[in-house]
């Protein structure tokens, strides 16, 4: 029987690359996004046998619906990739530019989202020897990132990864990837940063969504690895 993977935030960017790679690796894939139904459905047509489910991961009701759609369609769940996330560039020194609405939404989507979906998926993952992989960020391990609320939300994801790995083992493995700067729709307009990375990161280039999906694909097959956070950043964590 084919393994089934749910990838949140997979109508675009890194999530789309992860879903595409899992499909190529032989998984049945459940795609998800929020307010991106057209792009999500287009990708699900391209990935034979996959389905797209529109759901807001910041809502526990939506997260439960997303997981039950996956179970309803495929009857099992082997992996959840908590990848949905939002960001905005705000200089760290400009505290007044962070309004409440941004603080709350970035925490709700980036941090509570993985919690909601993991909570909803846990009973099913436990029966398949399943796993959870969170998309954290280098911003969650270094004192940098597109904004302070974003970096704090991703630091939360890093800790959530470790805590869930302890709490859910041995039935469920939990790991995270921590991308540096990846060329996606999210980061398209961050021009100065693009230049800086291309000139200064040890890899001397921006990351691609496929750089991240390669690591996720590896983690999915590493049975003795849990509670780890792997930077996928071309060495950016060193500068
Ligand atoms: P993107 O904007 O291309 O894609 C974001 C995806 O998340 C979309 O599919 C969107 O529909 C979905 N999404 C947004 N809000 C959602 C919600 N409430 N519920 C469900 N889905 C929702 O972004 P990306 O660059 O591919 O980023 C993907 C993940 O990688 C995010 O968690 C982001 O923080 C993280 N990340 C990105 C970079 C980078 O440089 N691009 C670096 C580090 C971490």
PDB file of C-alpha atoms and ligand atoms in Angstrom:
ATOM      1  CA  UNK A   1       0.000   0.000   0.000  1.00  0.00           C
ATOM      2  CA  UNK A   2       1.256   3.502  -0.871  1.00  0.00           C
ATOM      3  CA  UNK A   3       2.347   5.738   1.994  1.00  0.00           C
ATOM      4  CA  UNK A   4       0.283   8.905   2.422  1.00  0.00           C
ATOM      5  CA  UNK A   5       1.769  12.331   3.162  1.00  0.00           C
ATOM      6  CA  UNK A   6      -0.001  15.568   4.029  1.00  0.00           C
ATOM      7  CA  UNK A   7       1.953  18.728   3.119  1.00  0.00           C
ATOM      8  CA  UNK A   8       0.522  21.984   4.468  1.00  0.00           C
ATOM      9  CA  UNK A   9       1.175  25.140   2.451  1.00  0.00           C
ATOM     10  CA  UNK A  10       1.904  23.134  -0.691  1.00  0.00           C
ATOM     11  CA  UNK A  11       0.130  25.267  -3.291  1.00  0.00           C
ATOM     12  CA  UNK A  12       3.352  27.259  -3.745  1.00  0.00           C
ATOM     13  CA  UNK A  13       7.105  27.501  -3.120  1.00  0.00           C
ATOM     14  CA  UNK A  14       8.834  25.052  -0.772  1.00  0.00           C
ATOM     15  CA  UNK A  15       5.664  23.063   0.004  1.00  0.00           C
ATOM     16  CA  UNK A  16       4.936  22.530  -3.701  1.00  0.00           C
ATOM     17  CA  UNK A  17       8.481  21.204  -4.185  1.00  0.00           C
ATOM     18  CA  UNK A  18       8.129  18.874  -1.167  1.00  0.00           C
ATOM     19  CA  UNK A  19       4.796  17.536  -2.451  1.00  0.00           C
ATOM     20  CA  UNK A  20       6.234  17.057  -5.947  1.00  0.00           C
ATOM     21  CA  UNK A  21       9.261  15.202  -4.568  1.00  0.00           C
ATOM     22  CA  UNK A  22       7.146  12.966  -2.314  1.00  0.00           C
ATOM     23  CA  UNK A  23       4.933  12.144  -5.291  1.00  0.00           C
ATOM     24  CA  UNK A  24       8.036  11.235  -7.321  1.00  0.00           C
ATOM     25  CA  UNK A  25       9.242   9.107  -4.360  1.00  0.00           C
ATOM     26  CA  UNK A  26       6.002   7.082  -4.558  1.00  0.00           C
ATOM     27  CA  UNK A  27       3.815   8.750  -1.927  1.00  0.00           C
ATOM     28  CA  UNK A  28       0.134   9.630  -2.225  1.00  0.00           C
ATOM     29  CA  UNK A  29       0.015  13.322  -1.422  1.00  0.00           C
ATOM     30  CA  UNK A  30      -2.557  15.572   0.233  1.00  0.00           C
ATOM     31  CA  UNK A  31      -1.921  19.172  -0.824  1.00  0.00           C
ATOM     32  CA  UNK A  32      -3.096  22.158   1.196  1.00  0.00           C
ATOM     33  CA  UNK A  33      -3.085  25.920   1.117  1.00  0.00           C
ATOM     34  CA  UNK A  34      -5.156  28.852   2.281  1.00  0.00           C
ATOM     35  CA  UNK A  35      -6.820  31.180  -0.242  1.00  0.00           C
ATOM     36  CA  UNK A  36      -4.763  29.512  -2.966  1.00  0.00           C
ATOM     37  CA  UNK A  37      -7.281  26.990  -4.293  1.00  0.00           C
ATOM     38  CA  UNK A  38      -6.555  27.588  -7.997  1.00  0.00           C
ATOM     39  CA  UNK A  39      -2.826  26.990  -7.667  1.00  0.00           C
ATOM     40  CA  UNK A  40      -3.412  24.037  -5.333  1.00  0.00           C
ATOM     41  CA  UNK A  41      -5.867  22.365  -7.678  1.00  0.00           C
ATOM     42  CA  UNK A  42      -3.541  22.908 -10.659  1.00  0.00           C
ATOM     43  CA  UNK A  43      -0.731  21.151  -8.792  1.00  0.00           C
ATOM     44  CA  UNK A  44      -3.023  18.316  -7.709  1.00  0.00           C
ATOM     45  CA  UNK A  45      -3.957  17.754 -11.374  1.00  0.00           C
ATOM     46  CA  UNK A  46      -0.251  17.533 -12.229  1.00  0.00           C
ATOM     47  CA  UNK A  47       0.468  15.088  -9.381  1.00  0.00           C
ATOM     48  CA  UNK A  48      -1.545  12.062 -10.359  1.00  0.00           C
ATOM     49  CA  UNK A  49      -3.641  10.657  -7.476  1.00  0.00           C
ATOM     50  CA  UNK A  50      -3.100  13.644  -5.160  1.00  0.00           C
ATOM     51  CA  UNK A  51      -5.873  15.782  -3.678  1.00  0.00           C
ATOM     52  CA  UNK A  52      -5.952  19.463  -2.695  1.00  0.00           C
ATOM     53  CA  UNK A  53      -7.736  20.546   0.486  1.00  0.00           C
ATOM     54  CA  UNK A  54      -8.287  24.244   1.165  1.00  0.00           C
ATOM     55  CA  UNK A  55      -7.852  24.800   4.932  1.00  0.00           C
ATOM     56  CA  UNK A  56      -6.482  27.408   7.327  1.00  0.00           C
ATOM     57  CA  UNK A  57      -4.004  25.597   9.594  1.00  0.00           C
ATOM     58  CA  UNK A  58      -4.330  28.290  12.262  1.00  0.00           C
ATOM     59  CA  UNK A  59      -7.827  26.922  12.973  1.00  0.00           C
ATOM     60  CA  UNK A  60      -8.083  23.616  14.864  1.00  0.00           C
ATOM     61  CA  UNK A  61     -11.442  22.972  13.186  1.00  0.00           C
ATOM     62  CA  UNK A  62      -9.845  23.357   9.742  1.00  0.00           C
ATOM     63  CA  UNK A  63      -6.842  21.229  10.784  1.00  0.00           C
ATOM     64  CA  UNK A  64      -9.172  18.419  11.882  1.00  0.00           C
ATOM     65  CA  UNK A  65     -11.133  18.711   8.633  1.00  0.00           C
ATOM     66  CA  UNK A  66      -7.864  18.575   6.639  1.00  0.00           C
ATOM     67  CA  UNK A  67      -6.749  15.381   8.373  1.00  0.00           C
ATOM     68  CA  UNK A  68     -10.166  13.755   8.055  1.00  0.00           C
ATOM     69  CA  UNK A  69     -10.225  14.547   4.299  1.00  0.00           C
ATOM     70  CA  UNK A  70      -6.858  12.772   4.025  1.00  0.00           C
ATOM     71  CA  UNK A  71      -8.150   9.752   5.960  1.00  0.00           C
ATOM     72  CA  UNK A  72     -11.444   9.772   4.043  1.00  0.00           C
ATOM     73  CA  UNK A  73      -9.624   9.708   0.718  1.00  0.00           C
ATOM     74  CA  UNK A  74      -6.695   7.381   1.471  1.00  0.00           C
ATOM     75  CA  UNK A  75      -7.562   5.564   4.714  1.00  0.00           C
ATOM     76  CA  UNK A  76      -4.166   6.165   6.360  1.00  0.00           C
ATOM     77  CA  UNK A  77      -1.589   8.835   7.126  1.00  0.00           C
ATOM     78  CA  UNK A  78       2.178   8.223   7.263  1.00  0.00           C
ATOM     79  CA  UNK A  79       3.662  11.725   7.325  1.00  0.00           C
ATOM     80  CA  UNK A  80       2.690  15.303   8.024  1.00  0.00           C
ATOM     81  CA  UNK A  81       4.896  18.079   6.688  1.00  0.00           C
ATOM     82  CA  UNK A  82       3.970  21.254   8.576  1.00  0.00           C
ATOM     83  CA  UNK A  83       5.181  23.765   6.025  1.00  0.00           C
ATOM     84  CA  UNK A  84       2.500  26.499   5.792  1.00  0.00           C
ATOM     85  CA  UNK A  85       3.871  29.857   6.860  1.00  0.00           C
ATOM     86  CA  UNK A  86       3.645  33.604   6.377  1.00  0.00           C
ATOM     87  CA  UNK A  87       6.245  36.374   6.668  1.00  0.00           C
ATOM     88  CA  UNK A  88       6.761  40.072   6.078  1.00  0.00           C
ATOM     89  CA  UNK A  89       9.988  42.110   6.124  1.00  0.00           C
ATOM     90  CA  UNK A  90      10.108  44.475   9.131  1.00  0.00           C
ATOM     91  CA  UNK A  91      13.433  45.865  10.454  1.00  0.00           C
ATOM     92  CA  UNK A  92      14.044  44.476  13.950  1.00  0.00           C
ATOM     93  CA  UNK A  93      14.664  47.934  15.423  1.00  0.00           C
ATOM     94  CA  UNK A  94      11.269  49.234  14.235  1.00  0.00           C
ATOM     95  CA  UNK A  95       9.057  47.824  16.994  1.00  0.00           C
ATOM     96  CA  UNK A  96       6.217  50.211  16.139  1.00  0.00           C
ATOM     97  CA  UNK A  97       5.908  48.737  12.650  1.00  0.00           C
ATOM     98  CA  UNK A  98       4.775  45.426  14.166  1.00  0.00           C
ATOM     99  CA  UNK A  99       1.040  45.758  14.613  1.00  0.00           C
ATOM    100  CA  UNK A 100      -0.993  43.358  16.761  1.00  0.00           C
ATOM    101  CA  UNK A 101      -2.651  41.861  13.733  1.00  0.00           C
ATOM    102  CA  UNK A 102       0.707  40.820  12.242  1.00  0.00           C
ATOM    103  CA  UNK A 103       2.034  39.453  15.556  1.00  0.00           C
ATOM    104  CA  UNK A 104      -1.123  37.377  16.104  1.00  0.00           C
ATOM    105  CA  UNK A 105      -1.394  36.055  12.567  1.00  0.00           C
ATOM    106  CA  UNK A 106       2.269  35.064  12.284  1.00  0.00           C
ATOM    107  CA  UNK A 107       2.052  33.122  15.573  1.00  0.00           C
ATOM    108  CA  UNK A 108      -1.293  31.578  14.614  1.00  0.00           C
ATOM    109  CA  UNK A 109      -0.173  30.309  11.204  1.00  0.00           C
ATOM    110  CA  UNK A 110       3.530  29.556  11.781  1.00  0.00           C
ATOM    111  CA  UNK A 111       3.429  28.153  15.325  1.00  0.00           C
ATOM    112  CA  UNK A 112      -0.108  27.171  16.257  1.00  0.00           C
ATOM    113  CA  UNK A 113      -0.632  25.741  12.747  1.00  0.00           C
ATOM    114  CA  UNK A 114       1.931  22.911  13.197  1.00  0.00           C
ATOM    115  CA  UNK A 115       0.507  22.267  16.681  1.00  0.00           C
ATOM    116  CA  UNK A 116      -3.064  22.042  15.345  1.00  0.00           C
ATOM    117  CA  UNK A 117      -2.251  19.730  12.454  1.00  0.00           C
ATOM    118  CA  UNK A 118       0.071  17.520  14.540  1.00  0.00           C
ATOM    119  CA  UNK A 119      -2.615  17.212  17.200  1.00  0.00           C
ATOM    120  CA  UNK A 120      -5.265  16.259  14.641  1.00  0.00           C
ATOM    121  CA  UNK A 121      -2.954  13.778  12.859  1.00  0.00           C
ATOM    122  CA  UNK A 122      -1.403  12.113  15.902  1.00  0.00           C
ATOM    123  CA  UNK A 123      -3.827   9.154  16.281  1.00  0.00           C
ATOM    124  CA  UNK A 124      -3.399   8.202  12.615  1.00  0.00           C
ATOM    125  CA  UNK A 125       0.394   8.689  12.530  1.00  0.00           C
ATOM    126  CA  UNK A 126       0.713   6.525  15.640  1.00  0.00           C
ATOM    127  CA  UNK A 127      -0.828   3.554  13.831  1.00  0.00           C
ATOM    128  CA  UNK A 128       1.514   3.736  10.819  1.00  0.00           C
ATOM    129  CA  UNK A 129       4.843   4.432  12.564  1.00  0.00           C
ATOM    130  CA  UNK A 130       4.485   7.878  11.054  1.00  0.00           C
ATOM    131  CA  UNK A 131       6.417  11.080  11.243  1.00  0.00           C
ATOM    132  CA  UNK A 132       6.146  14.840  11.370  1.00  0.00           C
ATOM    133  CA  UNK A 133       8.555  17.231   9.641  1.00  0.00           C
ATOM    134  CA  UNK A 134       8.219  20.934  10.414  1.00  0.00           C
ATOM    135  CA  UNK A 135       9.488  23.718   8.181  1.00  0.00           C
ATOM    136  CA  UNK A 136      11.210  25.947  10.730  1.00  0.00           C
ATOM    137  CA  UNK A 137      13.713  28.574   9.546  1.00  0.00           C
ATOM    138  CA  UNK A 138      17.276  29.701  10.123  1.00  0.00           C
ATOM    139  CA  UNK A 139      15.500  32.671  11.714  1.00  0.00           C
ATOM    140  CA  UNK A 140      14.463  30.309  14.503  1.00  0.00           C
ATOM    141  CA  UNK A 141      18.055  29.381  15.383  1.00  0.00           C
ATOM    142  CA  UNK A 142      20.030  32.572  14.715  1.00  0.00           C
ATOM    143  CA  UNK A 143      19.294  36.135  15.881  1.00  0.00           C
ATOM    144  CA  UNK A 144      18.126  37.175  12.406  1.00  0.00           C
ATOM    145  CA  UNK A 145      15.118  36.850  10.107  1.00  0.00           C
ATOM    146  CA  UNK A 146      12.541  38.861   8.185  1.00  0.00           C
ATOM    147  CA  UNK A 147      10.963  40.256  11.377  1.00  0.00           C
ATOM    148  CA  UNK A 148      11.098  39.643  15.139  1.00  0.00           C
ATOM    149  CA  UNK A 149       7.626  38.034  15.326  1.00  0.00           C
ATOM    150  CA  UNK A 150       8.525  35.711  12.442  1.00  0.00           C
ATOM    151  CA  UNK A 151      11.832  34.700  14.048  1.00  0.00           C
ATOM    152  CA  UNK A 152      10.119  34.111  17.406  1.00  0.00           C
ATOM    153  CA  UNK A 153       7.431  31.976  15.754  1.00  0.00           C
ATOM    154  CA  UNK A 154      10.103  29.841  14.082  1.00  0.00           C
ATOM    155  CA  UNK A 155      12.108  29.527  17.318  1.00  0.00           C
ATOM    156  CA  UNK A 156       8.852  28.173  18.741  1.00  0.00           C
ATOM    157  CA  UNK A 157       8.660  25.657  15.892  1.00  0.00           C
ATOM    158  CA  UNK A 158      12.216  24.506  16.668  1.00  0.00           C
ATOM    159  CA  UNK A 159      11.315  23.865  20.305  1.00  0.00           C
ATOM    160  CA  UNK A 160       7.967  22.310  19.398  1.00  0.00           C
ATOM    161  CA  UNK A 161       9.901  19.865  17.197  1.00  0.00           C
ATOM    162  CA  UNK A 162      12.092  18.748  20.104  1.00  0.00           C
ATOM    163  CA  UNK A 163       9.244  18.545  22.607  1.00  0.00           C
ATOM    164  CA  UNK A 164       6.993  16.557  20.264  1.00  0.00           C
ATOM    165  CA  UNK A 165       9.854  14.194  19.360  1.00  0.00           C
ATOM    166  CA  UNK A 166      10.139  13.361  23.086  1.00  0.00           C
ATOM    167  CA  UNK A 167       6.418  13.235  23.719  1.00  0.00           C
ATOM    168  CA  UNK A 168       5.416  11.180  20.669  1.00  0.00           C
ATOM    169  CA  UNK A 169       8.328   8.721  20.367  1.00  0.00           C
ATOM    170  CA  UNK A 170       8.746   5.893  19.664  1.00  0.00           C
ATOM    171  CA  UNK A 171       5.490   5.777  17.698  1.00  0.00           C
ATOM    172  CA  UNK A 172       6.097   8.998  15.773  1.00  0.00           C
ATOM    173  CA  UNK A 173       9.384  10.635  14.711  1.00  0.00           C
ATOM    174  CA  UNK A 174       9.483  14.448  14.637  1.00  0.00           C
ATOM    175  CA  UNK A 175      12.145  16.532  12.853  1.00  0.00           C
ATOM    176  CA  UNK A 176      12.464  19.953  11.238  1.00  0.00           C
ATOM    177  CA  UNK A 177      14.251  21.610   8.368  1.00  0.00           C
ATOM    178  CA  UNK A 178      15.500  25.161   8.824  1.00  0.00           C
ATOM    179  CA  UNK A 179      15.783  26.843   5.418  1.00  0.00           C
ATOM    180  CA  UNK A 180      17.935  29.938   5.053  1.00  0.00           C
ATOM    181  CA  UNK A 181      17.026  32.102   2.097  1.00  0.00           C
ATOM    182  CA  UNK A 182      15.030  30.183  -0.510  1.00  0.00           C
ATOM    183  CA  UNK A 183      13.906  31.613  -3.843  1.00  0.00           C
ATOM    184  CA  UNK A 184      10.063  31.449  -3.624  1.00  0.00           C
ATOM    185  CA  UNK A 185       7.111  33.836  -4.130  1.00  0.00           C
ATOM    186  CA  UNK A 186       7.453  34.745  -0.418  1.00  0.00           C
ATOM    187  CA  UNK A 187      10.949  36.193  -0.844  1.00  0.00           C
ATOM    188  CA  UNK A 188      10.752  37.499  -4.421  1.00  0.00           C
ATOM    189  CA  UNK A 189      10.809  41.180  -3.455  1.00  0.00           C
ATOM    190  CA  UNK A 190      13.552  40.966  -0.826  1.00  0.00           C
ATOM    191  CA  UNK A 191      16.087  42.290  -3.321  1.00  0.00           C
ATOM    192  CA  UNK A 192      18.869  43.544  -1.033  1.00  0.00           C
ATOM    193  CA  UNK A 193      18.885  40.313   0.893  1.00  0.00           C
ATOM    194  CA  UNK A 194      19.025  38.250  -2.310  1.00  0.00           C
ATOM    195  CA  UNK A 195      22.176  40.090  -3.350  1.00  0.00           C
ATOM    196  CA  UNK A 196      23.754  39.753   0.097  1.00  0.00           C
ATOM    197  CA  UNK A 197      23.182  35.985   0.207  1.00  0.00           C
ATOM    198  CA  UNK A 198      24.457  35.368  -3.316  1.00  0.00           C
ATOM    199  CA  UNK A 199      27.659  37.217  -2.417  1.00  0.00           C
ATOM    200  CA  UNK A 200      28.217  36.054   1.162  1.00  0.00           C
ATOM    201  CA  UNK A 201      26.737  32.624   1.883  1.00  0.00           C
ATOM    202  CA  UNK A 202      29.401  29.905   1.678  1.00  0.00           C
ATOM    203  CA  UNK A 203      27.359  28.287  -1.146  1.00  0.00           C
ATOM    204  CA  UNK A 204      27.345  31.680  -2.984  1.00  0.00           C
ATOM    205  CA  UNK A 205      23.776  31.252  -4.198  1.00  0.00           C
ATOM    206  CA  UNK A 206      20.171  31.421  -3.072  1.00  0.00           C
ATOM    207  CA  UNK A 207      18.524  28.166  -2.075  1.00  0.00           C
ATOM    208  CA  UNK A 208      15.886  26.549  -4.263  1.00  0.00           C
ATOM    209  CA  UNK A 209      12.680  24.838  -3.082  1.00  0.00           C
ATOM    210  CA  UNK A 210      14.244  21.600  -4.368  1.00  0.00           C
ATOM    211  CA  UNK A 211      17.235  22.066  -2.021  1.00  0.00           C
ATOM    212  CA  UNK A 212      14.714  21.805   0.829  1.00  0.00           C
ATOM    213  CA  UNK A 213      12.639  18.953  -0.645  1.00  0.00           C
ATOM    214  CA  UNK A 214      15.834  16.915  -1.057  1.00  0.00           C
ATOM    215  CA  UNK A 215      16.458  17.083   2.708  1.00  0.00           C
ATOM    216  CA  UNK A 216      12.816  16.339   3.550  1.00  0.00           C
ATOM    217  CA  UNK A 217      12.946  13.299   1.269  1.00  0.00           C
ATOM    218  CA  UNK A 218      16.064  12.116   3.106  1.00  0.00           C
ATOM    219  CA  UNK A 219      14.539  12.652   6.558  1.00  0.00           C
ATOM    220  CA  UNK A 220      11.481  10.656   5.544  1.00  0.00           C
ATOM    221  CA  UNK A 221      13.687   7.586   5.143  1.00  0.00           C
ATOM    222  CA  UNK A 222      15.954   8.063   8.204  1.00  0.00           C
ATOM    223  CA  UNK A 223      14.432   5.779  10.801  1.00  0.00           C
ATOM    224  CA  UNK A 224      16.861   6.561  13.634  1.00  0.00           C
ATOM    225  CA  UNK A 225      16.693  10.367  13.366  1.00  0.00           C
ATOM    226  CA  UNK A 226      14.232  12.242  15.564  1.00  0.00           C
ATOM    227  CA  UNK A 227      14.230  15.583  17.371  1.00  0.00           C
ATOM    228  CA  UNK A 228      16.706  17.158  14.943  1.00  0.00           C
ATOM    229  CA  UNK A 229      16.591  20.492  13.142  1.00  0.00           C
ATOM    230  CA  UNK A 230      18.598  20.543   9.923  1.00  0.00           C
ATOM    231  CA  UNK A 231      19.689  23.878   8.421  1.00  0.00           C
ATOM    232  CA  UNK A 232      19.218  23.985   4.643  1.00  0.00           C
ATOM    233  CA  UNK A 233      20.960  27.255   4.066  1.00  0.00           C
ATOM    234  CA  UNK A 234      24.119  26.931   1.980  1.00  0.00           C
ATOM    235  CA  UNK A 235      26.134  27.655   5.129  1.00  0.00           C
ATOM    236  CA  UNK A 236      24.313  30.930   5.848  1.00  0.00           C
ATOM    237  CA  UNK A 237      24.138  29.942   9.521  1.00  0.00           C
ATOM    238  CA  UNK A 238      27.913  30.552   9.728  1.00  0.00           C
ATOM    239  CA  UNK A 239      27.967  34.233   8.776  1.00  0.00           C
TER     240      UNK A 239
HETATM  241  P1  LIG B   1       5.042  30.674  -0.126  1.00  0.00           P
HETATM  242  O1  LIG B   1       4.424  31.984   0.192  1.00  0.00           O
HETATM  243  O2  LIG B   1       5.537  30.398  -1.500  1.00  0.00           O
HETATM  244  O3  LIG B   1       4.032  29.493   0.288  1.00  0.00           O
HETATM  245  C1  LIG B   1       3.320  29.543   1.487  1.00  0.00           C
HETATM  246  C2  LIG B   1       2.272  28.453   1.479  1.00  0.00           C
HETATM  247  O4  LIG B   1       1.619  28.471   2.762  1.00  0.00           O
HETATM  248  C3  LIG B   1       1.191  28.644   0.428  1.00  0.00           C
HETATM  249  O5  LIG B   1       0.812  27.370  -0.079  1.00  0.00           O
HETATM  250  C4  LIG B   1       0.023  29.236   1.217  1.00  0.00           C
HETATM  251  O6  LIG B   1      -1.252  28.936   0.672  1.00  0.00           O
HETATM  252  C5  LIG B   1       0.222  28.506   2.539  1.00  0.00           C
HETATM  253  N1  LIG B   1      -0.437  29.172   3.668  1.00  0.00           N
HETATM  254  C6  LIG B   1      -0.297  30.443   4.119  1.00  0.00           C
HETATM  255  N2  LIG B   1      -1.097  30.652   5.171  1.00  0.00           N
HETATM  256  C7  LIG B   1      -1.746  29.479   5.402  1.00  0.00           C
HETATM  257  C8  LIG B   1      -2.709  29.048   6.342  1.00  0.00           C
HETATM  258  N3  LIG B   1      -3.188  29.871   7.277  1.00  0.00           N
HETATM  259  N4  LIG B   1      -3.177  27.765   6.268  1.00  0.00           N
HETATM  260  C9  LIG B   1      -2.718  26.911   5.313  1.00  0.00           C
HETATM  261  N5  LIG B   1      -1.808  27.268   4.392  1.00  0.00           N
HETATM  262  C10 LIG B   1      -1.341  28.535   4.447  1.00  0.00           C
HETATM  263  O7  LIG B   1       6.218  30.520   0.958  1.00  0.00           O
HETATM  264  P2  LIG B   1       7.535  29.593   1.016  1.00  0.00           P
HETATM  265  O8  LIG B   1       8.702  30.486   0.855  1.00  0.00           O
HETATM  266  O9  LIG B   1       7.390  28.401   0.173  1.00  0.00           O
HETATM  267  O10 LIG B   1       7.484  29.188   2.561  1.00  0.00           O
HETATM  268  C11 LIG B   1       7.084  27.914   3.010  1.00  0.00           C
HETATM  269  C12 LIG B   1       7.550  27.720   4.440  1.00  0.00           C
HETATM  270  O11 LIG B   1       8.978  27.831   4.487  1.00  0.00           O
HETATM  271  C13 LIG B   1       7.019  28.763   5.415  1.00  0.00           C
HETATM  272  O12 LIG B   1       6.752  28.139   6.663  1.00  0.00           O
HETATM  273  C14 LIG B   1       8.184  29.732   5.562  1.00  0.00           C
HETATM  274  O13 LIG B   1       8.157  30.420   6.770  1.00  0.00           O
HETATM  275  C15 LIG B   1       9.336  28.743   5.490  1.00  0.00           C
HETATM  276  N6  LIG B   1      10.618  29.365   5.141  1.00  0.00           N
HETATM  277  C16 LIG B   1      10.789  29.974   3.938  1.00  0.00           C
HETATM  278  C17 LIG B   1      12.024  30.539   3.638  1.00  0.00           C
HETATM  279  C18 LIG B   1      12.280  31.217   2.323  1.00  0.00           C
HETATM  280  O14 LIG B   1      13.366  31.817   2.177  1.00  0.00           O
HETATM  281  N7  LIG B   1      11.380  31.160   1.361  1.00  0.00           N
HETATM  282  C19 LIG B   1      13.070  30.488   4.567  1.00  0.00           C
HETATM  283  C20 LIG B   1      12.857  29.853   5.793  1.00  0.00           C
HETATM  284  C21 LIG B   1      11.624  29.276   6.067  1.00  0.00           C
END
